[in-house]
Coordinates of C-alpha atoms in Angstrom, one line a residue:
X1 CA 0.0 0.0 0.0
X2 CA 1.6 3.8 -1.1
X3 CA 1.1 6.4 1.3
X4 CA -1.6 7.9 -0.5
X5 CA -3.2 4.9 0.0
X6 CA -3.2 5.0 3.5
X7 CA -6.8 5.4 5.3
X8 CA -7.7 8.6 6.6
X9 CA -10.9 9.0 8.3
X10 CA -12.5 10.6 11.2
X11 CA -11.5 9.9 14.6
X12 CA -13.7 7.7 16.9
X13 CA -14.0 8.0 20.6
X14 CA -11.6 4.7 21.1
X15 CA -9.1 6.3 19.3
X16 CA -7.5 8.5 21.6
X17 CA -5.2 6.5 23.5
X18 CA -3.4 5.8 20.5
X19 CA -3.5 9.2 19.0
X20 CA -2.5 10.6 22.6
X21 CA 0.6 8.0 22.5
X22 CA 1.5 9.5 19.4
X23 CA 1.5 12.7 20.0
X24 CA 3.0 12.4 23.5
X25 CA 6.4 10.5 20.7
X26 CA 6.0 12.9 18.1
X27 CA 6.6 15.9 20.8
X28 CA 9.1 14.3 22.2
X29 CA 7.7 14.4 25.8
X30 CA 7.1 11.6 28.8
X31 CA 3.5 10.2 29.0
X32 CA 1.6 11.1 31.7
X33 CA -1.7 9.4 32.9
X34 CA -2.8 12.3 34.9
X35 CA -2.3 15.1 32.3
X36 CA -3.5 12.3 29.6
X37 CA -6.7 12.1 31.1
X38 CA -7.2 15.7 31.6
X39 CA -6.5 16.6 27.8
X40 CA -9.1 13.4 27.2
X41 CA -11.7 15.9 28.3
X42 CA -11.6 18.1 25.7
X43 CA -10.8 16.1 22.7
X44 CA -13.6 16.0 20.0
X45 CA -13.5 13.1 18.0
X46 CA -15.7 14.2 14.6
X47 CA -12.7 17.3 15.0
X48 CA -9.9 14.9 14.8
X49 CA -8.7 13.2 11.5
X50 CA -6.1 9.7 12.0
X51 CA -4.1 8.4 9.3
X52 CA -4.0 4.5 10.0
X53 CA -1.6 1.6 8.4
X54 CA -3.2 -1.5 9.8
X55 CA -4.2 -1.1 13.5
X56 CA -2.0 1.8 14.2
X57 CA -2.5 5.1 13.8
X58 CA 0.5 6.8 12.3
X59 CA -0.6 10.8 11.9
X60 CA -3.6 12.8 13.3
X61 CA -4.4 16.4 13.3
X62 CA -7.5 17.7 15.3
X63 CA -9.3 20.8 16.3
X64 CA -11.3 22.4 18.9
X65 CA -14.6 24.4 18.8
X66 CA -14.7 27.5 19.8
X67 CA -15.1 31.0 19.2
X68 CA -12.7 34.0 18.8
X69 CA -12.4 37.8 19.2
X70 CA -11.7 39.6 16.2
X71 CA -11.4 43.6 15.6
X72 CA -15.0 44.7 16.6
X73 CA -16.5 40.8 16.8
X74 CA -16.9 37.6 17.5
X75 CA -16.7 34.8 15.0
X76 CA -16.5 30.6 15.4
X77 CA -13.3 29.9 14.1
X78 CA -11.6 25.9 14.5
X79 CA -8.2 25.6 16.9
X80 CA -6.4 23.6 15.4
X81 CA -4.6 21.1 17.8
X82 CA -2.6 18.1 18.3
X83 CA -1.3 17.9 14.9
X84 CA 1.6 14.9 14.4
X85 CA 3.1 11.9 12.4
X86 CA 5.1 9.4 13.9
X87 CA 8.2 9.5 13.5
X88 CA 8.5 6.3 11.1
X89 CA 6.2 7.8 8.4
X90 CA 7.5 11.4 8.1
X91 CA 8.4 13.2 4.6
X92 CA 5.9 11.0 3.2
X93 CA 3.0 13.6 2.7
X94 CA 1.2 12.4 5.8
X95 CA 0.5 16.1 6.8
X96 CA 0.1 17.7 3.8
X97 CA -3.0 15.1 3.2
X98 CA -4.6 15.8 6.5
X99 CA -4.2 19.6 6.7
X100 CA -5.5 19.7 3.2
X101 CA -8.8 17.7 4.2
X102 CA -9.1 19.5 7.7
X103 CA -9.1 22.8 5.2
X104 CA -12.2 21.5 3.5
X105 CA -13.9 19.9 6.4
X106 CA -13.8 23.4 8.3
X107 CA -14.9 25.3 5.0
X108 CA -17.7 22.5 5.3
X109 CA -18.6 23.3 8.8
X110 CA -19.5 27.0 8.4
X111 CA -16.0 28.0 10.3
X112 CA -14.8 31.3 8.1
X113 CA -11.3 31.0 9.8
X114 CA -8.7 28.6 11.5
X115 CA -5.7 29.5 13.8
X116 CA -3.5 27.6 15.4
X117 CA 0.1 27.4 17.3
X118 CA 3.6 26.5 15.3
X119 CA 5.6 24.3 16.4
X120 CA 7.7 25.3 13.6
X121 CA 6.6 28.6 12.1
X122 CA 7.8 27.1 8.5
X123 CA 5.8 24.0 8.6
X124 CA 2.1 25.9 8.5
X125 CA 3.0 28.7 6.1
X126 CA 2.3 25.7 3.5
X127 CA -1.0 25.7 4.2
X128 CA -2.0 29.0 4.0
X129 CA -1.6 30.3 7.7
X130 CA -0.2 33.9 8.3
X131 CA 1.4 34.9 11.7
X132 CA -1.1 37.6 13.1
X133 CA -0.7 37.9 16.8
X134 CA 3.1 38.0 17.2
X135 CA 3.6 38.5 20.9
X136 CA 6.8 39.1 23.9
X137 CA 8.3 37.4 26.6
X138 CA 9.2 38.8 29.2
X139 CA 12.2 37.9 31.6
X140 CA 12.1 41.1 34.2
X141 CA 14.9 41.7 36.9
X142 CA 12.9 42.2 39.3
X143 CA 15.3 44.5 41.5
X144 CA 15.9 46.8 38.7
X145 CA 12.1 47.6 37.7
X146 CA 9.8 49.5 39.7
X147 CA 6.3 50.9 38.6
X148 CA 6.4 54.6 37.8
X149 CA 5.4 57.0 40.6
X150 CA 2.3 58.0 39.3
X151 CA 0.4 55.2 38.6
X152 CA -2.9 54.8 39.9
X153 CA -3.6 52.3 42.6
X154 CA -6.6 51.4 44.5
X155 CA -9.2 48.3 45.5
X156 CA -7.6 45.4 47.6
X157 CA -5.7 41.9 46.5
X158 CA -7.0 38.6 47.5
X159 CA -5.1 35.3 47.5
X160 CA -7.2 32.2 46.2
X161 CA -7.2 28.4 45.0
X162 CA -8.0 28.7 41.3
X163 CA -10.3 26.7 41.0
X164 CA -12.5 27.8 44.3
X165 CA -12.9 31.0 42.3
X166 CA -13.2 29.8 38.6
X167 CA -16.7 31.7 38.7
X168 CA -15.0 34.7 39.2
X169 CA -12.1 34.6 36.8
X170 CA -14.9 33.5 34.0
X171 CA -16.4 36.7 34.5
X172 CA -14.3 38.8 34.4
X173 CA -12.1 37.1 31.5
X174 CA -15.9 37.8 29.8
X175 CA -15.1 41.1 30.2
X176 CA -12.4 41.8 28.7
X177 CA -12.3 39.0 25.9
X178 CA -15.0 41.2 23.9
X179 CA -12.5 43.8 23.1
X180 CA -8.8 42.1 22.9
X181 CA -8.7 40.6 19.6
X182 CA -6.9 37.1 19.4
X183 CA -8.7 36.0 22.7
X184 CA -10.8 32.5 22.6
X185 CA -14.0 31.8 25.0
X186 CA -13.9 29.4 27.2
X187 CA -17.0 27.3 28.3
X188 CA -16.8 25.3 31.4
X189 CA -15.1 22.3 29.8
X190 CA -12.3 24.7 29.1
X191 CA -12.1 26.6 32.3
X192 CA -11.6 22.8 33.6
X193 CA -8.9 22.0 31.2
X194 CA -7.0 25.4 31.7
X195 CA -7.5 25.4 35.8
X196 CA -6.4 21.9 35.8
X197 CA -2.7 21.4 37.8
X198 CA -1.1 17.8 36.7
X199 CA 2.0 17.8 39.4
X200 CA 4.1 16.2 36.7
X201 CA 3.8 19.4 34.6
X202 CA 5.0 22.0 36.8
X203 CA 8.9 21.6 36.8
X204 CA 9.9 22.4 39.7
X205 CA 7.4 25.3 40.4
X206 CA 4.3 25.6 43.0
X207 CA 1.0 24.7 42.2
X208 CA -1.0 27.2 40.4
X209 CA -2.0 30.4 42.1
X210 CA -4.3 32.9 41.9
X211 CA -4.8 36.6 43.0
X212 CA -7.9 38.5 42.5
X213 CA -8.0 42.3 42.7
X214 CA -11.6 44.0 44.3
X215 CA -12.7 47.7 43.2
X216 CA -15.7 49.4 44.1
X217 CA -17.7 46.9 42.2
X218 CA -15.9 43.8 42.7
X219 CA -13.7 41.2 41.2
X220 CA -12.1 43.2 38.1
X221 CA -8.7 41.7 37.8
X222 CA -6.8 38.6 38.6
X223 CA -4.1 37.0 37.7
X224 CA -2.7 33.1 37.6
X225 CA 1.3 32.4 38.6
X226 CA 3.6 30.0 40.3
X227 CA 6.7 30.4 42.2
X228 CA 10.1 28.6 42.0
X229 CA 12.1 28.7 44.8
X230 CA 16.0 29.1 43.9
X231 CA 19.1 29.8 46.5
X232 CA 22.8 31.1 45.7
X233 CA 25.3 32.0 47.9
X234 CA 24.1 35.5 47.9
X235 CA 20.5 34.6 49.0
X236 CA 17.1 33.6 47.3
X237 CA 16.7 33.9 43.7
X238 CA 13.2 32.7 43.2
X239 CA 11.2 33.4 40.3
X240 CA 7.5 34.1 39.9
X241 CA 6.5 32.3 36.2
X242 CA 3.2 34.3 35.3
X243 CA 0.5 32.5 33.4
X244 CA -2.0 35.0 32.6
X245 CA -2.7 38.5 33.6
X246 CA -6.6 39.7 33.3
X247 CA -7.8 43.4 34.2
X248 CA -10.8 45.1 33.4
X249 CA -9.2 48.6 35.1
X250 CA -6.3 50.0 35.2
X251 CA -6.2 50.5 38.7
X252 CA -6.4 46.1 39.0
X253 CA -3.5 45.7 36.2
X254 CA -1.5 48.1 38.2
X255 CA -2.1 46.3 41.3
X256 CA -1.5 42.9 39.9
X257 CA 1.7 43.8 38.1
X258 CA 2.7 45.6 41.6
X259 CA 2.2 42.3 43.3
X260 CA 4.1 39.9 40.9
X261 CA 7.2 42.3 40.5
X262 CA 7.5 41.7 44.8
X263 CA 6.6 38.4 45.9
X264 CA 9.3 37.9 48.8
X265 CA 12.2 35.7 48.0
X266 CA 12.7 35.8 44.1
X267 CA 14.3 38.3 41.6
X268 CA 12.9 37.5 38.8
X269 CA 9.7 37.4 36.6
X270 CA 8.4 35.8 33.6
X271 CA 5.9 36.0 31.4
X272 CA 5.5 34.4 28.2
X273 CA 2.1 35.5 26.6
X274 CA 2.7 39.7 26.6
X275 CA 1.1 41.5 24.0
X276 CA 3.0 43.8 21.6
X277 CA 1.3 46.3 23.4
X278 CA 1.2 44.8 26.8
X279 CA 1.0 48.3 28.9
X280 CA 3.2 47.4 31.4
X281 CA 6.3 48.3 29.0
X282 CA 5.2 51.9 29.1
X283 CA 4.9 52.1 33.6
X284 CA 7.8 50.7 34.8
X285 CA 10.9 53.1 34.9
X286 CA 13.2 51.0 32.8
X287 CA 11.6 48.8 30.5
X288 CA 14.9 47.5 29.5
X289 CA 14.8 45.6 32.6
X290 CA 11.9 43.7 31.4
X291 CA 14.0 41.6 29.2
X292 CA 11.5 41.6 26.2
X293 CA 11.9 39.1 23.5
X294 CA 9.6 39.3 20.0
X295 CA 8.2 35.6 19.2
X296 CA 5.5 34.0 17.1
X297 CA 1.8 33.4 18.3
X298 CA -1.4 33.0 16.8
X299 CA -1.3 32.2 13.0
X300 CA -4.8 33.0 11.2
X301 CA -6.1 30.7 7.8
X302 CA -8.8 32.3 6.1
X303 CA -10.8 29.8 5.2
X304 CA -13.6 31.6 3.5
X305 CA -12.6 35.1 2.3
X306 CA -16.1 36.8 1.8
X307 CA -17.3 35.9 5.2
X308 CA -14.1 36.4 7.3
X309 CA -13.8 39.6 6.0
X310 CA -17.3 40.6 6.2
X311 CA -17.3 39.1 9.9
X312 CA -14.5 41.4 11.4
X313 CA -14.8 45.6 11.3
X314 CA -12.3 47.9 10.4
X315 CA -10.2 51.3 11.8
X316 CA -11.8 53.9 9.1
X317 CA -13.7 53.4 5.7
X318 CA -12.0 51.3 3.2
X319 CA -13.8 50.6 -0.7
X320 CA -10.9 48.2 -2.7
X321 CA -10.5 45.5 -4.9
X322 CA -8.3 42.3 -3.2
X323 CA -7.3 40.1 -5.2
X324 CA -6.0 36.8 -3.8
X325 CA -4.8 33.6 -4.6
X326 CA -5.4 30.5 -2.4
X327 CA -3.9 27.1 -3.9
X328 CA -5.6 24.6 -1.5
X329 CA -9.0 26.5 -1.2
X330 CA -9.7 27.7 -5.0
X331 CA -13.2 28.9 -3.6
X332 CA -10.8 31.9 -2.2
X333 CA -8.8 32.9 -5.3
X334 CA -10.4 36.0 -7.1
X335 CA -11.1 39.2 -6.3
X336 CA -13.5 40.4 -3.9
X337 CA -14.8 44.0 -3.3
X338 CA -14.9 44.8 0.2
X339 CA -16.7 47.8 1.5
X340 CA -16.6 48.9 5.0
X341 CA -18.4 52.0 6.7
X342 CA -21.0 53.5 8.9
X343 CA -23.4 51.6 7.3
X344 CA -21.1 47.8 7.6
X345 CA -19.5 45.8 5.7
X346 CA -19.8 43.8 2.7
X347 CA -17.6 41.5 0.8
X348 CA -18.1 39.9 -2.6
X349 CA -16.8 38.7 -5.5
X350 CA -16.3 41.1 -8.5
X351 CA -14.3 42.0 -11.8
X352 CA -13.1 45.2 -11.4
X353 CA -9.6 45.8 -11.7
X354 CA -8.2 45.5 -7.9
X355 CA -6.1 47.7 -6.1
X356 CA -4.0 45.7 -3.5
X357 CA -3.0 41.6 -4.5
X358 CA -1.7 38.9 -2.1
X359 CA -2.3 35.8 -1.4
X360 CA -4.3 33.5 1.5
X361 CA -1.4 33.9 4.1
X362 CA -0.6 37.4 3.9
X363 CA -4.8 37.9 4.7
X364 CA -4.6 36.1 7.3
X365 CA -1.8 37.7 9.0
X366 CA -3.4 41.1 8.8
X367 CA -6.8 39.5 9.7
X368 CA -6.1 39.9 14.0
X369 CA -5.4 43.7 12.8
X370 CA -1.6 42.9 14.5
X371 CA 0.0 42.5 11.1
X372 CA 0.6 45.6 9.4
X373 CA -0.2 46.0 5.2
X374 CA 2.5 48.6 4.9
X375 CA 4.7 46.1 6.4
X376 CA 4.2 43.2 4.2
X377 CA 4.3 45.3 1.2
X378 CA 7.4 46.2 2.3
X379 CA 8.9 42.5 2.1
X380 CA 6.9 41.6 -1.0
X381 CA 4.0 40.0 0.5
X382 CA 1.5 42.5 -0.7
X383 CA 1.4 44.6 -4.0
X384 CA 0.0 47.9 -4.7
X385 CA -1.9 48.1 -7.5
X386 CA -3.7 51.3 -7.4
X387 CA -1.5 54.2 -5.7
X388 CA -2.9 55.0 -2.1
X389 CA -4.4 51.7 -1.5
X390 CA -1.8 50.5 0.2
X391 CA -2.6 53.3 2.9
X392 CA -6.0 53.1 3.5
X393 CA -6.1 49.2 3.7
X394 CA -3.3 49.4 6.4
X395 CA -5.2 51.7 8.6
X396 CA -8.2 50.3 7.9
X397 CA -7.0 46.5 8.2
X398 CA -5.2 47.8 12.3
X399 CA -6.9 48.0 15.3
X400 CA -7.0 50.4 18.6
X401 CA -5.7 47.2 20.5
X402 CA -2.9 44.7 19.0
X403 CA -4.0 41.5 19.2
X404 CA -3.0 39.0 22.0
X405 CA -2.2 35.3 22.5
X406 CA -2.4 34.3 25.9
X407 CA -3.2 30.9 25.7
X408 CA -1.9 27.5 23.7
X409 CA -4.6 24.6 22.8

């Protein structure tokens, strides 16, 4: 049997054992029964594909349902997950089959856009996936930052167990979710997954913490970190390793930051979700101290041009002609008229000559409104066709708030 012989169908329930062992190889990580059956909890089979060669199951790419902010809205878009072939079966076009197929099933299911994390930033470009919410990490000497002076602080800090106050975290992760493109929801099976603390994960740090902040009108900030404790012959050198960081106010970011940059006994803290525009960059008194570091994120596939780009809404009033190629989903390539103003937004096919050309990845990276036109132009990604479109669709494509990814599925 070739390889392009080689079933591929839809997962079943009683597959994931195998396709967990896989995946646990193909990343190169140590099983773990605990953490195994927490990710059980969230795996959909009819969202999984498995390549098979007899009874095993040699490659498998998968995806969750859920939803996801974009500039000005909300749209269902599939997370794509778990996404491996073992190691005896690859260069053999394994992936390039199953991402191709998961392209069509999502187009199938109504889904106007995929995203996913790289585990190699050159394997998904392939397929069509642009890289639009870059983000930082942060590495911050602790002794050599302080907040400035003058920022605002107020309301009270409360220590909790995570998941005594998951209630409180959804709410006010609610919050804020509707206006910070590049966050997902999360529905209880997800607050589950995310709160869930597998010992055997934490390398060498506590278990999860949390710290709420209370204003005048309750719970509007908390944040999730662990501690590792670390002595020299100088003293402690502990490090607080933040996981996520959620304020509805100023006043609770401040306070939360404030907290994390002095937890007794360490000198350092990281933080590896930051958003290009992660305020705390612009209030401590040296940011260099912060240790910033620019890495990939989200990557966006537009799956179905004239809805994705209906869906989403847009800095000022933009009237142009894309064109845009899209080898594995023809249904994209063409050029599509997209009008956007007071009145909202429209996208449809057309034969007019068009102004600005590019193809399915480049969309996608300026999709989250992170990605600047201007600067793909500038490396050859987009072309100008008309003069001054090139201007208008980069302000109109950004957003008042750069996209953020603060969470891998």
């Amino acid at each position: 049997m070739t390889d392009d012989e080689l079933p591929l169908r839809t997962a079943t329930p009683d597959d994931w054992a195998a396709i967990s062992r896989l995946l646990y190889a193909a990343f190169n990580e140590t099983s773990s029964e605990e953490q195994d059956e927490v990710d059980r909890q969230t795996f959909e089979p009819d969202r999984f594909l498995v390549v098979t060669e007899g009874a095993e199951i040699v490659g498998t790419a998968g995806a969750f349902t859920r939803d996801l902010t974009v500039p000005g809205a909300v749209v269902p878009a599939a997370h794509v997950t778990q996404v491996g072939v073992a190691a005896t079966h690859r260069r053999r076009g394994l992936l390039r089959r199953m991402m191709v197929r998961q392209l069509r099933d999502v187009r199938a299911a109504g889904e106007p856009l995929a995203l996913l994390w790289a585990s190699e930033g050159r394997i998904y470009q392939r397929f069509g996936y642009g890289q639009a919410a870059p983000k930082l990490s942060l590495e911050v000497d602790t002794r050599e930052v302080q907040l400035r002076p003058t920022t605002p602080a107020g309301g009270r800090l409360r220590a909790a167990d995570p998941a005594s106050v998951r209630n409180e975290l959804a709410k006010v992760y609610e919050q804020v979710r509707a206006d910070r493109p590049g966050y997902s929801s999360r529905d209880e099976r997800w607050w589950t997954y995310l709160l869930a603390d597998v010992a055997s994960r934490r390398e060498g740090r506590t278990e999860r913490r949390a710290v709420l902040h209370e204003g005048p009108a309750g719970v509007d900030g908390y944040a999730l970190w662990r501690a590792k404790a670390s002595w020299d012959a100088a003293g402690p050198q502990g490090e607080v390793h933040v996981v996520e960081v959620i304020a509805a106010t100023l006043e609770a970011y401040v306070a939360l930051w404030r907290f994390l940059l002095s937890v007794d006994l360490t000198r350092t803290a990281r933080f590896w979700f930051a958003a290009l525009d992660e305020p705390l960059v612009h209030l401590v008194d040296e940011p260099r101290r912060l240790g910033a570091r620019f890495g990939d994120g989200l990557w966006v596939r537009i799956i179905d041009v004239a809805t994705a780009l209906a869906a989403r809404r847009y800095a000022a009033g933009l009237d142009m002609v894309l064109e845009v190629t899209d080898e594995l989903l023809p249904e994209n390539t063409g050029r599509w008229r997209l009008a956007a103003g007071a009145s909202g937004v429209r996208c449809r096919r057309t034969g007019d000559p068009a102004d600005l050309a590019c193809d399915i990845a480049a969309l996608g990276a300026v999709y989250l409104g992170g990605t600047s036109m201007g600067s793909l132009a500038a490396a050859g990604r987009v072309r100008e066709l008309r003069p001054g479109a090139l201007a208008s669709a980069s302000t109109a494509f950004g957003w008042h708030r750069a996209p953020s990814a603060i969470e891998i599925f």
